[in-house]
Short mmCIF file of C-alpha atoms and ligand atoms in Angstrom, two decimals:
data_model
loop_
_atom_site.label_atom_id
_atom_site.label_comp_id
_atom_site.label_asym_id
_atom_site.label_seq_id
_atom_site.Cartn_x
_atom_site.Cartn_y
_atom_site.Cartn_z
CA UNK A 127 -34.07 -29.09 1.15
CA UNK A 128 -33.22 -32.61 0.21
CA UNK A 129 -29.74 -33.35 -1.88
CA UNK A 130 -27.01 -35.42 -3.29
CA UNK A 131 -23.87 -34.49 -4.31
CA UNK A 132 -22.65 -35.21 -7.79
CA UNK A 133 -19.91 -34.89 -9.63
CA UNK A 134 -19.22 -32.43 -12.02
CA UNK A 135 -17.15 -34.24 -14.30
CA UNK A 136 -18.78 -37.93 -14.50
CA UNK A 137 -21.63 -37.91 -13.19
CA UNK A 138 -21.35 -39.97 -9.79
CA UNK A 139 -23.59 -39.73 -7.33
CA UNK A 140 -22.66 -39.93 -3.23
CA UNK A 141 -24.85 -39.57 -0.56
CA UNK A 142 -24.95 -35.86 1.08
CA UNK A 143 -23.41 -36.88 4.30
CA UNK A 144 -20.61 -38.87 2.54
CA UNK A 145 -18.28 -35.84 3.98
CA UNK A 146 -16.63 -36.51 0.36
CA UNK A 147 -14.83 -33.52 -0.80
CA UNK A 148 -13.99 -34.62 -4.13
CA UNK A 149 -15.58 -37.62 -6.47
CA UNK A 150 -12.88 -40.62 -6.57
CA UNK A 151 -11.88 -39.33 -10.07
CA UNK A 152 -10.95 -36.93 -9.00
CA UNK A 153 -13.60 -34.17 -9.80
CA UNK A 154 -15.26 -31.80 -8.10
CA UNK A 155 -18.90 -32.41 -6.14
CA UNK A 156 -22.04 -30.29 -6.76
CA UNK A 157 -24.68 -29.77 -4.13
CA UNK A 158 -27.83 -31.11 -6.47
CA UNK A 159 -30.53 -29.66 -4.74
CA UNK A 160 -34.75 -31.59 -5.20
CA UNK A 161 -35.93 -28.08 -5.29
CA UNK A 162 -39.30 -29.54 -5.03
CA UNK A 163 -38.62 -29.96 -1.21
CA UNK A 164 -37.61 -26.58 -1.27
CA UNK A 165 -39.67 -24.74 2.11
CA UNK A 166 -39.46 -20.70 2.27
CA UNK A 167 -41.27 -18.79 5.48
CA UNK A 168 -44.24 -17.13 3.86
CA UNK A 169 -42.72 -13.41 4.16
CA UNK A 170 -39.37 -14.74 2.97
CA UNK A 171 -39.22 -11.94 0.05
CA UNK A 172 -39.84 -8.69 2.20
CA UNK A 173 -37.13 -10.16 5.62
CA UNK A 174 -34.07 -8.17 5.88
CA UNK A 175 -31.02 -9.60 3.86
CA UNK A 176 -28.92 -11.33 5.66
CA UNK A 177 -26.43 -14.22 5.53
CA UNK A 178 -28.97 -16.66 7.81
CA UNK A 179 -32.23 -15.42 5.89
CA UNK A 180 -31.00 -17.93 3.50
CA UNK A 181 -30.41 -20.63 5.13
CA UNK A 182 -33.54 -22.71 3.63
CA UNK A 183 -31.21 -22.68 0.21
CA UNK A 184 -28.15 -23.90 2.14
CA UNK A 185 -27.19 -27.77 2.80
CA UNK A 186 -27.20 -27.35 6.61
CA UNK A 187 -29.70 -27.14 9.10
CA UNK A 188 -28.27 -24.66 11.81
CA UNK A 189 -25.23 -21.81 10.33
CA UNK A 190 -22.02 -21.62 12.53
CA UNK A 191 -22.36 -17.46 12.93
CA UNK A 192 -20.43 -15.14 13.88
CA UNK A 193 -22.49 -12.19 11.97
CA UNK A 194 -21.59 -12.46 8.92
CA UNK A 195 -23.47 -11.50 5.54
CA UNK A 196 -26.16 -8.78 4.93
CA UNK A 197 -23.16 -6.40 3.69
CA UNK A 198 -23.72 -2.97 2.62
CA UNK A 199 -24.44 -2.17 -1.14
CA UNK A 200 -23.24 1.55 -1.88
CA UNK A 201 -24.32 3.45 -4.92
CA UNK A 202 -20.81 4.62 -5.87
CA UNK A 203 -21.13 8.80 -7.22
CA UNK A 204 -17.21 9.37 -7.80
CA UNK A 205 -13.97 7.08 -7.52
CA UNK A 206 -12.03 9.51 -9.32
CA UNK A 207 -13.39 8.75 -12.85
CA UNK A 208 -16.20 10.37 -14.38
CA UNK A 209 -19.46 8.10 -13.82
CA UNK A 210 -22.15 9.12 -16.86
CA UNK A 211 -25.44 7.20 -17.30
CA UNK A 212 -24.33 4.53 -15.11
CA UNK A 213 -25.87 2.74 -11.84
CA UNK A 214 -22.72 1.13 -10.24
CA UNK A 215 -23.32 0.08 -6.71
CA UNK A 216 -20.77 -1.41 -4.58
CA UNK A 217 -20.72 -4.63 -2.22
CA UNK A 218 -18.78 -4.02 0.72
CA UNK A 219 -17.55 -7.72 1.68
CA UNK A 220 -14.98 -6.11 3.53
CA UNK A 221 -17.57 -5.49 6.49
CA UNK A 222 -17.44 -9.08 7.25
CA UNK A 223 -16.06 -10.76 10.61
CA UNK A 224 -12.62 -11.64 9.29
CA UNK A 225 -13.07 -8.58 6.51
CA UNK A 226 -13.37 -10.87 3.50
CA UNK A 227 -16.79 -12.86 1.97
CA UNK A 228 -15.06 -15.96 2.74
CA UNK A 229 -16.96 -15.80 6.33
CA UNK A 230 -20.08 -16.81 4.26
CA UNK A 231 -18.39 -20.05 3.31
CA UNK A 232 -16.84 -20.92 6.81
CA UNK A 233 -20.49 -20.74 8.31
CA UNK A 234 -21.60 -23.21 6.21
CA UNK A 235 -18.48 -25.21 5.88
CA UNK A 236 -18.00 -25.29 9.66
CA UNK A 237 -21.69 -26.15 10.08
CA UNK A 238 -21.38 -29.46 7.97
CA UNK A 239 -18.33 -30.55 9.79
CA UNK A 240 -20.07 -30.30 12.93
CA UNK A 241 -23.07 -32.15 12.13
CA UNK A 242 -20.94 -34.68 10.31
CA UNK A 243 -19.19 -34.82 13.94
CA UNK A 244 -16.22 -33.53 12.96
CA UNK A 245 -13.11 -31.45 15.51
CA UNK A 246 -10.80 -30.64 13.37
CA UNK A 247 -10.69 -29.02 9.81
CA UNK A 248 -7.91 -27.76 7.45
CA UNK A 249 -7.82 -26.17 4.06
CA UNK A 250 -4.76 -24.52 1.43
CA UNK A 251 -4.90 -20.97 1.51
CA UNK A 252 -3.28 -17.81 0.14
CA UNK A 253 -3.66 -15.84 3.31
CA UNK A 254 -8.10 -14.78 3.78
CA UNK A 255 -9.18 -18.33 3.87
CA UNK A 256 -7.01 -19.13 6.32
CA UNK A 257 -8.10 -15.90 8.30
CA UNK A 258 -11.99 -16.94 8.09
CA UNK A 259 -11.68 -20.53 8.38
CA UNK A 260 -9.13 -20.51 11.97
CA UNK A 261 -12.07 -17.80 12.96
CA UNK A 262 -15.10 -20.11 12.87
CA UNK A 263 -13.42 -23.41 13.55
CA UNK A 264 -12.36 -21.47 16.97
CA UNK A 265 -16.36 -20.79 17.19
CA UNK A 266 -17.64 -24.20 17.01
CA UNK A 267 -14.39 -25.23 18.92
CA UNK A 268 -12.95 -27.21 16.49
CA UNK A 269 -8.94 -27.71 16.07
CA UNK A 270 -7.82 -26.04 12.71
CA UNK A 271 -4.79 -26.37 10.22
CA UNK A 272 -4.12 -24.21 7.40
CA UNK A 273 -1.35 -24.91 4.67
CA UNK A 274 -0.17 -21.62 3.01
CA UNK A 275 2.80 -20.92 0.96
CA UNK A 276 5.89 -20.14 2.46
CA UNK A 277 6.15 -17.10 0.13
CA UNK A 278 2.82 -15.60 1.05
CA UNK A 279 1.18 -12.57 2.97
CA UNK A 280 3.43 -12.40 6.06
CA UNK A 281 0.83 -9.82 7.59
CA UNK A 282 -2.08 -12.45 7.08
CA UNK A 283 0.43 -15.68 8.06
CA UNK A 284 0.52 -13.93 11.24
CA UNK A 285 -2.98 -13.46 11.74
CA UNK A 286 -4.29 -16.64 10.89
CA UNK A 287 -1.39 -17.72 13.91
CA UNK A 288 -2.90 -15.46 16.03
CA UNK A 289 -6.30 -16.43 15.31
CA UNK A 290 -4.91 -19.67 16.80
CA UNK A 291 -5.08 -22.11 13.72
CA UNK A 292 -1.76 -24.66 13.19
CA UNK A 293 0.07 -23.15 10.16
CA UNK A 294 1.61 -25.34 7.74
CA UNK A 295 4.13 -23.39 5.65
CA UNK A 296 4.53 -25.23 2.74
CA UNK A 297 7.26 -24.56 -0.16
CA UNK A 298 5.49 -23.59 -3.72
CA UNK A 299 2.03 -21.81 -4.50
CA UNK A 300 -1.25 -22.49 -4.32
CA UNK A 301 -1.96 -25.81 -5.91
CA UNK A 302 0.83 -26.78 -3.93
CA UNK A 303 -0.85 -25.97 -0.77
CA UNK A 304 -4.22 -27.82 -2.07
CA UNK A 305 -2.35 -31.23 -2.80
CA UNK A 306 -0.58 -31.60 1.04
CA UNK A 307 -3.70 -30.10 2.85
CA UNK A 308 -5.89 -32.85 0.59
CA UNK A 309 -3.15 -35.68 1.47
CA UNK A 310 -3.22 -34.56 5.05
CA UNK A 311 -6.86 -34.56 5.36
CA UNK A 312 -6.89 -38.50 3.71
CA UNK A 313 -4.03 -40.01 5.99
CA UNK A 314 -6.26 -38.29 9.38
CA UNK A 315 -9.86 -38.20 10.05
CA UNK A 316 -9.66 -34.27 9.36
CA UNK A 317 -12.14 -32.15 7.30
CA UNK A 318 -11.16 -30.59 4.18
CA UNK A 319 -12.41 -26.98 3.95
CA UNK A 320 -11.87 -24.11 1.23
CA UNK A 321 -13.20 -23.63 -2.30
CA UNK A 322 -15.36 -27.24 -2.48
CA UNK A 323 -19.33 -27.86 -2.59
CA UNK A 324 -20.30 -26.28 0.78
CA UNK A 325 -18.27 -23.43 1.06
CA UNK A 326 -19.77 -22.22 -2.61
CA UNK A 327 -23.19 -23.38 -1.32
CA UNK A 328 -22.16 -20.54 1.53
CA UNK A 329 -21.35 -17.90 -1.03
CA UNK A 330 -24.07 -17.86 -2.91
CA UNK A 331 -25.62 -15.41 -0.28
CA UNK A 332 -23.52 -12.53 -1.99
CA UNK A 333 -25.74 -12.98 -5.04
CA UNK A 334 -29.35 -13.53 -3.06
CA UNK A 335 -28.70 -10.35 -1.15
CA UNK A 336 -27.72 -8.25 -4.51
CA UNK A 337 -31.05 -9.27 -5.84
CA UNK A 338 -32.67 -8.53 -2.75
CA UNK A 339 -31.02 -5.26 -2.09
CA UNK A 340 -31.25 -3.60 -5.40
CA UNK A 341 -34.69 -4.99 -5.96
CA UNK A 342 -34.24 -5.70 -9.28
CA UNK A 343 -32.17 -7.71 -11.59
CA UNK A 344 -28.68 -5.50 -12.33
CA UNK A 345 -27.70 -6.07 -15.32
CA UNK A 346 -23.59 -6.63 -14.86
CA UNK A 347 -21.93 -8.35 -12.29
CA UNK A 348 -18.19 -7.77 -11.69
CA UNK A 349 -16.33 -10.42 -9.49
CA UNK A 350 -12.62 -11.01 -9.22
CA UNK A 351 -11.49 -14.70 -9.61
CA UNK A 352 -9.16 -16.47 -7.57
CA UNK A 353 -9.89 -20.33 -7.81
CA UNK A 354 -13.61 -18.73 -9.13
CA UNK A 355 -15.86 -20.03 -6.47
CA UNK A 356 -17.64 -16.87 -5.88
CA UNK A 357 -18.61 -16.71 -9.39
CA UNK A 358 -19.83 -19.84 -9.41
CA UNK A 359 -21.80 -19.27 -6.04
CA UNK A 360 -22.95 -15.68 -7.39
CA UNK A 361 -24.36 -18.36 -10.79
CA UNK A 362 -25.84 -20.57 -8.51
CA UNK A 363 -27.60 -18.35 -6.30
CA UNK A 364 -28.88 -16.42 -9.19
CA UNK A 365 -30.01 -19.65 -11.26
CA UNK A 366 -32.06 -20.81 -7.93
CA UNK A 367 -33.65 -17.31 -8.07
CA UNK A 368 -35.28 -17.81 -11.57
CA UNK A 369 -35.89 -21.26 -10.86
CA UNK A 370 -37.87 -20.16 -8.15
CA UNK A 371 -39.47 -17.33 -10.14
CA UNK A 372 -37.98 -14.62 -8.26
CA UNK A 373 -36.28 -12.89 -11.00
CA UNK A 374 -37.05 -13.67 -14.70
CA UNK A 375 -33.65 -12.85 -16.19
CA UNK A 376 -30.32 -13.63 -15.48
CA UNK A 377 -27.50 -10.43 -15.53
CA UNK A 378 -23.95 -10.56 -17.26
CA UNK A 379 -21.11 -11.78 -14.78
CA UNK A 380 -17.90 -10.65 -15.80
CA UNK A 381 -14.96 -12.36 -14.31
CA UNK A 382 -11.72 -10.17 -13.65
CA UNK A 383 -8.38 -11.26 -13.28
CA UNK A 384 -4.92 -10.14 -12.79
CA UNK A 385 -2.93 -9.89 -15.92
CA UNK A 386 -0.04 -11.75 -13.59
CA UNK A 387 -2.00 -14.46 -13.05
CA UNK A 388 -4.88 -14.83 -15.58
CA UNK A 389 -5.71 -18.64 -16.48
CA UNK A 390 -9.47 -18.20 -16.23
CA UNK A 391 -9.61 -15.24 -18.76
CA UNK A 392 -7.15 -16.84 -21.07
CA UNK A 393 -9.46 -19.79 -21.32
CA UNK A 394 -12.17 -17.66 -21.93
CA UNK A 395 -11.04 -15.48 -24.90
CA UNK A 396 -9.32 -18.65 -26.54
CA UNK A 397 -12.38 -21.10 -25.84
CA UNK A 398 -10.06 -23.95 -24.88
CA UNK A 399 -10.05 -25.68 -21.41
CA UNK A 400 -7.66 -24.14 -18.52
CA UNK A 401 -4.34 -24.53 -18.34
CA UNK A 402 -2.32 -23.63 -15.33
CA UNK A 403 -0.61 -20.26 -15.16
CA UNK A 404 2.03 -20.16 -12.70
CA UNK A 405 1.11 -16.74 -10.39
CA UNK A 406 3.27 -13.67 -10.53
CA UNK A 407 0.58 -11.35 -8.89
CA UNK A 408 0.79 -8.88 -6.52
CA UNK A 409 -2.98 -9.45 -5.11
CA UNK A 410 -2.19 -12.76 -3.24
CA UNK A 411 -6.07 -13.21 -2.78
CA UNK A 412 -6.61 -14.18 -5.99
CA UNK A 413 -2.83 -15.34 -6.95
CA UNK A 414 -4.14 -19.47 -8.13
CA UNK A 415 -2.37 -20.72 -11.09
CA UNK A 416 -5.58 -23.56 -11.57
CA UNK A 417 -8.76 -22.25 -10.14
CA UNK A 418 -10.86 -25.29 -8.35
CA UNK A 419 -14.10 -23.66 -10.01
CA UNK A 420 -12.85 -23.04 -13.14
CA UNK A 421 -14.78 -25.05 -15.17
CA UNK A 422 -18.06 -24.09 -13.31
CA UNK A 423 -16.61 -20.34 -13.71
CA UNK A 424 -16.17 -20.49 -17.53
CA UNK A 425 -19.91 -21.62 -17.45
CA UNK A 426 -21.24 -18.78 -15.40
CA UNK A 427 -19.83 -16.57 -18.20
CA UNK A 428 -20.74 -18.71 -21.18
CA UNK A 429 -24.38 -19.13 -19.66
CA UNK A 430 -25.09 -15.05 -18.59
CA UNK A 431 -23.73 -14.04 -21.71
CA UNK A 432 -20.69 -12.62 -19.76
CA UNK A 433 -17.17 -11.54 -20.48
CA UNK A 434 -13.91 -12.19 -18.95
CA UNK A 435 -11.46 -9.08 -18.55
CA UNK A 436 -7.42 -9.27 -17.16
CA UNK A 437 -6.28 -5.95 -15.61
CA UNK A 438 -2.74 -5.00 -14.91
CA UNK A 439 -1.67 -4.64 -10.79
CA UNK A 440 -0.99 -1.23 -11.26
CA UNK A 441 -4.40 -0.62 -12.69
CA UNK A 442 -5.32 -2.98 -9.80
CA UNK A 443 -3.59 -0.87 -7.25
CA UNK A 444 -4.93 2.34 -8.48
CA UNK A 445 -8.56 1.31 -7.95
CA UNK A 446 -7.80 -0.17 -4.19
CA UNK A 447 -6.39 3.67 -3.86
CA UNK A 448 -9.02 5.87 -5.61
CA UNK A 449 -11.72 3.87 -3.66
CA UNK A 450 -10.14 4.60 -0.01
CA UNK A 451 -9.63 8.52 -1.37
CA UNK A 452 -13.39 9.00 -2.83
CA UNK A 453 -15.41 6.63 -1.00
CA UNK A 454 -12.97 5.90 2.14
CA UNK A 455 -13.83 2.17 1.88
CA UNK A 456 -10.55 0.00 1.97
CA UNK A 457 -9.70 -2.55 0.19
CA UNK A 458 -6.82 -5.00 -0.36
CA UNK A 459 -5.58 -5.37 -3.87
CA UNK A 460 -7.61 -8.98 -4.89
CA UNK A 461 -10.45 -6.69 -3.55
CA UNK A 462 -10.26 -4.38 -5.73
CA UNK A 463 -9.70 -5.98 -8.73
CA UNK A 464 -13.19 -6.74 -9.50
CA UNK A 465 -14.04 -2.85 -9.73
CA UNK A 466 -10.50 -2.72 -11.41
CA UNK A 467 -11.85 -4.84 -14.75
CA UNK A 468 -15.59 -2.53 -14.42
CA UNK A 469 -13.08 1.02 -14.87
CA UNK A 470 -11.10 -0.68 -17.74
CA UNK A 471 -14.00 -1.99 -19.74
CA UNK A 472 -16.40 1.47 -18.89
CA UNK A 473 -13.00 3.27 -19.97
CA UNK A 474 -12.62 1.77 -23.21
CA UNK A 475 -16.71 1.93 -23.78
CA UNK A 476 -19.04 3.97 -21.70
CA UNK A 477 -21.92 3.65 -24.23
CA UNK A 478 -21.93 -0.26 -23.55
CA UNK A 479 -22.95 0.59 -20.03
CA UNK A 480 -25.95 3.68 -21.27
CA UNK A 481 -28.28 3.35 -18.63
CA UNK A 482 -27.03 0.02 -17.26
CA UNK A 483 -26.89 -1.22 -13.61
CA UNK A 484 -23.62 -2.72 -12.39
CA UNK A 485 -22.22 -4.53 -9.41
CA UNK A 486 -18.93 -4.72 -8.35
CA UNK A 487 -17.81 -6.67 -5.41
CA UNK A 488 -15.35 -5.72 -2.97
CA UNK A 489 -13.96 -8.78 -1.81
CA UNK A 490 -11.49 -8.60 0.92
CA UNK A 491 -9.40 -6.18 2.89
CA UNK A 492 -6.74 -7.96 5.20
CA UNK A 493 -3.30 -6.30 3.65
CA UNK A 494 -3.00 -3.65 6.16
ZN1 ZN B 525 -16.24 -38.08 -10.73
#
C-alpha cells in the first residue's frame, strides 16, 4: 500500500523512506496509509491468522520472522472469580518468540531498517523491548544497542546481554533512556527502534487477529499501557477493519494502568493533556512516566467510547497468580495488568458486562 508519514502534532509531511523517527518538532510520525492502493489476496478473510497474513496492511514489503503472531485466544471459564453472563477470552502474547507482543513490532521494525539499508539499530527499553528487538536484529544480522535503566529488571538486563545486544545502562527511568538512545541514534548513522510509527504499524496484528479469531466484533477490549502503543495499534488495526468494511462497529478499549505509575488514566478521568508521572511500579513493563502514544492512546478511548481504569500492584500481582493457578498460563506482572483492570471493573459491576464479550491481553511474561 502506498504512504507518507505525517506528523501527529503539525501536520508535516516526509516521504516514507525518510527513515525519520520523529517530525523536526519534535512530534511523533503516523504511517498515513492511500487505502485506495490497498491489494488483499482474494481468500484473505477465511486464511489462518497469523502475524504475516497481514502483511498487505503493513509498511514493508517482506517481515523479518522469526514466528511470531497468530497467538492463542482462550475462552477463560475460572481465574478464581466467579465469571456470570460473560464471554472473556484471553490473548496469550506470551506464546511469542521472545514471550512478549513486542516480536510483532521488531518484524516490522527490523524489516524497514533493512530495506532502508540499515546494520545497526538501538532503542530505550524497560527490559521486553530490549529482549525482542536484540532477537530480530541478530536475525537479519544487524548490530544492536539497547539503553535501559540502571535500576531495571536484572533478570531481563541479562537476557537481552545474552541475546547478544550492547547494553547501555543508563542512570534514571524511562524517558531517560529514550532521550540518550534518540541522541545516540542522531550523532551515528544508527536506527532508532521501539514505540515509533513502524513498530505500532507491527502491532496492530494483535487487533486483526482478535477480529479474525472471535469472528465477530467483541465488544471490550482490555490492554495494559506502558508508553500506549499497543492501544493505539489495537485502534488502528480496528479503524482499517471498518474502513475496509470488515466489521461495522468499533468495540470499547479500556486502557489499564498501574496505580504506581498511572499518567495515561489520570489524563483521562481529568480530560487535561498528560503530564509525566514519575514510575514507582512494580510491573517494569509498563513502568513510563510519559507514554510516546499517549496522545494517540487518549484518542483510542475517547473515539471507542472507552474507559481508562488504574489498579493497585497487589491487585496486579494477584491476577498474574490466579491466572498461572486456574488457567496455568504465566504471566509477568505488566502482563497481567490488563486482565487486572477487567476483574476490578466486572467486580465493582457485573451487570455492565450482561452478556458482553471481552478481551483481555496478556502481554508479556519474561520475569521468571
Ligand atoms: Zn511536527
Amino acid at each position: 500500500m502506498d504512504y507518507r508519514l505525517v506528523c501527529t502534532s503539525c501536520g508535516e509531511k516526509y516521504d516514507r523512506d525518510s527513515g525519520r523517527f520523529r517530525c523536526s518538532c519534535g512530534g511523533i510520525l503516523e504511517v498515513k496509509y492511500d487505502y485506495s492502493t490497498l491489494r488483499l489476496p482474494k481468500r484473505f478473510r477465511e486464511e489462518t491468522p497469523s502475524h504475516q497474513k497481514y502483511l498487505p496492511l503493513f509498511p514493508v514489503k517482506k517481515l523479518v520472522s522469526l514466528g511470531e503472531g497468530g497467538s492463542d485466544l482462550i475462552k477463560a471459564k475460572s481465574i478464581g472469580w466467579p465469571l456470570k453472563n460473560v464471554d472473556l477470552f484471553l490473548k496469550i502474547e506470551t506464546e511469542n518468540p521472545t514471550r512478549t507482543f513486542k516480536d510483532r513490532g521488531s518484524s516490522v521494525e527490523i524489516a524497514k531498517a533493512k530495506e532502508l539499508g540499515f546494520g545497526h539499530v538501538c532503542c530505550a527499553s524497560t527490559g521486553n523491548m530490549g529482549l525482542s528487538l536484540a532477537a530480530y536484529a541478530k536475525r537479519a544480522g544487524m548490530e544492536c544497542t539497547v539503553f535501559i535503566s540502571r535500576s531495571g529488571n536484572r533478570k531481563k538486563i541479562e537476557k537481552i546481554r545474552k541475546a547478544g545486544a550492547k547494553l547501555v545502562l543508563v542512570n534514571g527511568d524511562f524517558n531517560k533512556c529514550l532521550s540518550a538512545a534518540e541522541q545516540f541514534a542522531r550523532r551515528r548513522n544508527v536506527f532508532v527502534c521501539g514505540d515509533y510509527h513502524y513498530r505500532k504499524e507491527g502491532q496492530k496484528s494483535v487487533g486483526f487477529e482478535i477480529i479474525d479469531q472471535l469472528g465477530r466484533v467483541p465488544d471490550y477490549i482490555f490492554v495494559q499501557a506502558g508508553n500506549a502503543t499497543l492501544l493505539a495499534a489495537i485502534f488502528k488495526a480496528l479503524d482499517e477493519y471498518k474502513r475496509i468494511g470488515f466489521i461495522k462497529r468499533l468495540p470499547r478499549l479500556v486502557a489499564v494502568q498501574s496505580m504506581q505509575c498511572d499518567p495515561l488514566i489520570r489524563a483521562f478521568k481529568k480530560k487535561r493533556e498528560i503530564k509525566y508521572v514519575a514510575p514507582e511500579t512494580e510491573a517494569d513493563a509498563i513502568a513510563v512516566g510519559f507514554p510516546t502514544f499517549g496522545f494517540e492512546g487518549l484518542n483510542a478511548l475517547r473515539k471507542t467510547g472507552g474507559d481508562a481504569i488504574a489498579v493497585h500492584d497487589r491487585s496486579i500481582l494477584w491476577t498474574s497468580q490466579k491466572l498461572a493457578k486456574h488457567m496455568g498460563i504465566k504471566s509477568e506482572l505488566g502482563g497481567a495488568a490488563g486482565l487486572a483492570g477487567f476483574l476490578e471493573i466486572y467486580g465493582d459491576d457485573m451487570k455492565r458486562f450482561d452478556g458482553k464479550t471481552v478481551v483481555a491481553i496478556i502481554t508479556g511474561n519474561n520475569e521468571d
